[in-house]
Amino acid sequence: MIGEQPKGGIYNIDGDHPCEREHLLIDLAYDSSRFKDILSLWTSLRTENALPTKSDFSPHAFNRSALPYLILIDVEHDPLRFRYRLTGTMAESIQNANLTGHYVDDQEPIKLRDLLQTDLEELVRSKTPQHVRLTFTNIAGYPRRLQILRLPLSKNDQESPGEVDHILVVVQFESGE
């Protein structure tokens, strides 16, 4: 097992845009063909003192069919914020919008935003991958059920090899695609 899984199980909120998150064991991500190659690459590059870098995950590093399902998030420190650097075309259908350039803390619905913010803050702190299932209704009213793999990445320099500067997200729709 790569890292300890967060505790708390399912986070469920009622309201206009219900949102539920379930933490899944990271080892279960290997059961997904979309997640397996990317997680295997991340694991092979991870060392005790350094995270894989963004450049380790060029489009040539894994199956090109995964590209539409990828999201790259930049981590800004002080204050801690998360900005969508790149969203694949299929990932855009999560919210029915291109989120590139937008911040997670500006996102709606609010309940989903709060869940994402909490998860991403935990990922930066723990420096370990996350495998979650999200079930929610997006701002346009469309139901979504997804499995998501999030991988912490560092900069390409030696000054902060263990600091999370980017998060690679891989999306797999279970329903609502």
GROMACS .gro file of C-alpha atoms in nm:
model
  177
    1MET     CA    1   0.000   0.000   0.000
    2ILE     CA    2   0.137   0.342  -0.096
    3GLY     CA    3   0.007   0.554   0.189
    4GLU     CA    4  -0.237   0.569   0.472
    5GLN     CA    5  -0.591   0.642   0.359
    6PRO     CA    6  -0.778   0.935   0.514
    7LYS     CA    7  -1.040   0.839   0.767
    8GLY     CA    8  -1.401   0.941   0.755
    9GLY     CA    9  -1.548   0.732   0.476
   10ILE     CA   10  -1.841   0.899   0.307
   11TYR     CA   11  -1.902   1.273   0.332
   12ASN     CA   12  -2.263   1.344   0.244
   13ILE     CA   13  -2.432   1.684   0.229
   14ASP     CA   14  -2.797   1.747   0.154
   15GLY     CA   15  -2.922   2.050  -0.036
   16ASP     CA   16  -2.967   2.179  -0.388
   17HIS     CA   17  -2.647   2.013  -0.508
   18PRO     CA   18  -2.588   1.699  -0.300
   19CYS     CA   19  -2.232   1.574  -0.289
   20GLU     CA   20  -2.089   1.249  -0.156
   21ARG     CA   21  -1.724   1.143  -0.138
   22GLU     CA   22  -1.592   0.798  -0.053
   23HIS     CA   23  -1.222   0.730   0.001
   24LEU     CA   24  -1.111   0.414  -0.179
   25LEU     CA   25  -0.799   0.209  -0.115
   26ILE     CA   26  -0.522   0.323  -0.346
   27ASP     CA   27  -0.448  -0.040  -0.436
   28LEU     CA   28  -0.793  -0.063  -0.597
   29ALA     CA   29  -0.683   0.197  -0.852
   30TYR     CA   30  -0.467  -0.072  -1.012
   31ASP     CA   31  -0.791  -0.247  -1.115
   32SER     CA   32  -0.866   0.037  -1.357
   33SER     CA   33  -0.683   0.028  -1.690
   34ARG     CA   34  -0.697   0.409  -1.701
   35PHE     CA   35  -0.539   0.447  -1.356
   36LYS     CA   36  -0.301   0.150  -1.359
   37ASP     CA   37  -0.032   0.275  -1.599
   38ILE     CA   38  -0.024   0.627  -1.457
   39LEU     CA   39  -0.017   0.508  -1.094
   40SER     CA   40   0.252   0.250  -1.178
   41LEU     CA   41   0.466   0.521  -1.339
   42TRP     CA   42   0.417   0.753  -1.038
   43THR     CA   43   0.509   0.472  -0.797
   44SER     CA   44   0.822   0.379  -0.994
   45LEU     CA   45   0.943   0.742  -0.987
   46ARG     CA   46   0.863   0.815  -0.621
   47THR     CA   47   1.162   0.805  -0.387
   48GLU     CA   48   1.184   0.842  -0.012
   49ASN     CA   49   1.288   1.207  -0.043
   50ALA     CA   50   1.137   1.322  -0.372
   51LEU     CA   51   0.810   1.320  -0.558
   52PRO     CA   52   0.786   1.259  -0.931
   53THR     CA   53   0.791   1.581  -1.133
   54LYS     CA   54   0.543   1.724  -1.380
   55SER     CA   55   0.789   1.660  -1.665
   56ASP     CA   56   0.791   1.288  -1.577
   57PHE     CA   57   0.432   1.279  -1.702
   58SER     CA   58   0.465   1.402  -2.057
   59PRO     CA   59   0.194   1.281  -2.297
   60HIS     CA   60   0.444   1.025  -2.428
   61ALA     CA   61   0.484   0.864  -2.085
   62PHE     CA   62   0.151   0.679  -2.087
   63ASN     CA   63  -0.140   0.570  -2.305
   64ARG     CA   64  -0.266   0.866  -2.510
   65SER     CA   65  -0.626   0.752  -2.464
   66ALA     CA   66  -0.600   0.881  -2.106
   67LEU     CA   67  -0.530   1.242  -2.213
   68PRO     CA   68  -0.895   1.357  -2.236
   69TYR     CA   69  -0.947   1.235  -1.878
   70LEU     CA   70  -0.655   1.426  -1.721
   71ILE     CA   71  -0.654   1.741  -1.513
   72LEU     CA   72  -0.338   1.922  -1.403
   73ILE     CA   73  -0.369   2.148  -1.101
   74ASP     CA   74  -0.105   2.403  -0.997
   75VAL     CA   75  -0.049   2.440  -0.624
   76GLU     CA   76   0.012   2.796  -0.508
   77HIS     CA   77   0.166   2.828  -0.162
   78ASP     CA   78   0.112   3.117   0.081
   79PRO     CA   79  -0.182   3.128   0.068
   80LEU     CA   80  -0.254   2.770  -0.033
   81ARG     CA   81  -0.469   2.775  -0.349
   82PHE     CA   82  -0.530   2.537  -0.636
   83ARG     CA   83  -0.558   2.651  -0.998
   84TYR     CA   84  -0.664   2.433  -1.290
   85ARG     CA   85  -0.373   2.449  -1.534
   86LEU     CA   86  -0.512   2.201  -1.785
   87THR     CA   87  -0.836   2.006  -1.820
   88GLY     CA   88  -0.888   1.730  -2.073
   89THR     CA   89  -1.195   1.738  -2.292
   90MET     CA   90  -1.372   1.454  -2.110
   91ALA     CA   91  -1.278   1.598  -1.770
   92GLU     CA   92  -1.449   1.922  -1.874
   93SER     CA   93  -1.778   1.734  -1.892
   94ILE     CA   94  -1.768   1.693  -1.513
   95GLN     CA   95  -1.887   2.051  -1.476
   96ASN     CA   96  -1.992   2.110  -1.838
   97ALA     CA   97  -1.727   2.385  -1.850
   98ASN     CA   98  -1.360   2.443  -1.920
   99LEU     CA   99  -1.205   2.511  -1.579
  100THR     CA  100  -0.857   2.590  -1.713
  101GLY     CA  101  -0.723   2.899  -1.538
  102HIS     CA  102  -0.989   2.895  -1.266
  103TYR     CA  103  -0.929   2.830  -0.897
  104VAL     CA  104  -1.087   2.545  -0.704
  105ASP     CA  105  -1.202   2.791  -0.435
  106ASP     CA  106  -1.402   2.983  -0.699
  107GLN     CA  107  -1.582   2.670  -0.818
  108GLU     CA  108  -1.949   2.583  -0.777
  109PRO     CA  109  -2.142   2.400  -0.650
  110ILE     CA  110  -2.010   2.510  -0.312
  111LYS     CA  111  -2.039   2.167  -0.150
  112LEU     CA  112  -1.825   2.008  -0.420
  113ARG     CA  113  -1.576   2.294  -0.397
  114ASP     CA  114  -1.541   2.248  -0.021
  115LEU     CA  115  -1.483   1.874  -0.061
  116LEU     CA  116  -1.220   1.930  -0.331
  117GLN     CA  117  -1.045   2.199  -0.127
  118THR     CA  118  -1.028   1.970   0.178
  119ASP     CA  119  -0.900   1.673  -0.025
  120LEU     CA  120  -0.636   1.877  -0.209
  121GLU     CA  121  -0.511   2.036   0.114
  122GLU     CA  122  -0.476   1.686   0.262
  123LEU     CA  123  -0.290   1.563  -0.047
  124VAL     CA  124  -0.041   1.853  -0.022
  125ARG     CA  125   0.011   1.779   0.348
  126SER     CA  126   0.043   1.399   0.317
  127LYS     CA  127   0.221   1.391  -0.023
  128THR     CA  128   0.042   1.065  -0.099
  129PRO     CA  129  -0.196   0.969  -0.381
  130GLN     CA  130  -0.572   0.977  -0.332
  131HIS     CA  131  -0.829   0.746  -0.485
  132VAL     CA  132  -1.186   0.863  -0.428
  133ARG     CA  133  -1.536   0.818  -0.560
  134LEU     CA  134  -1.743   1.134  -0.602
  135THR     CA  135  -2.119   1.136  -0.651
  136PHE     CA  136  -2.276   1.477  -0.700
  137THR     CA  137  -2.499   1.697  -0.911
  138ASN     CA  138  -2.304   1.963  -1.097
  139ILE     CA  139  -2.402   2.329  -1.118
  140ALA     CA  140  -2.589   2.262  -1.445
  141GLY     CA  141  -2.802   2.000  -1.267
  142TYR     CA  142  -2.638   1.691  -1.422
  143PRO     CA  143  -2.570   1.394  -1.194
  144ARG     CA  144  -2.212   1.264  -1.191
  145ARG     CA  145  -2.048   0.957  -1.040
  146LEU     CA  146  -1.671   0.935  -1.085
  147GLN     CA  147  -1.364   0.760  -0.961
  148ILE     CA  148  -1.073   0.999  -0.929
  149LEU     CA  149  -0.702   0.934  -0.887
  150ARG     CA  150  -0.494   1.229  -0.762
  151LEU     CA  151  -0.114   1.220  -0.770
  152PRO     CA  152   0.116   1.476  -0.605
  153LEU     CA  153   0.400   1.611  -0.823
  154SER     CA  154   0.691   1.844  -0.753
  155LYS     CA  155   0.873   2.106  -0.956
  156ASN     CA  156   1.154   2.010  -1.189
  157ASP     CA  157   1.417   2.164  -0.961
  158GLN     CA  158   1.625   2.025  -0.676
  159GLU     CA  159   1.535   2.305  -0.432
  160SER     CA  160   1.201   2.156  -0.330
  161PRO     CA  161   1.199   1.791  -0.441
  162GLY     CA  162   0.949   1.690  -0.175
  163GLU     CA  163   0.709   1.985  -0.199
  164VAL     CA  164   0.381   1.936  -0.385
  165ASP     CA  165   0.363   2.196  -0.663
  166HIS     CA  166   0.127   2.019  -0.904
  167ILE     CA  167  -0.146   1.758  -0.878
  168LEU     CA  168  -0.218   1.521  -1.164
  169VAL     CA  169  -0.582   1.410  -1.162
  170VAL     CA  170  -0.719   1.118  -1.363
  171VAL     CA  171  -1.097   1.089  -1.399
  172GLN     CA  172  -1.299   0.776  -1.468
  173PHE     CA  173  -1.673   0.816  -1.513
  174GLU     CA  174  -1.896   0.553  -1.356
  175SER     CA  175  -2.209   0.736  -1.471
  176GLY     CA  176  -2.307   1.075  -1.608
  177GLU     CA  177  -2.043   1.097  -1.884
   0.00000   0.00000   0.00000
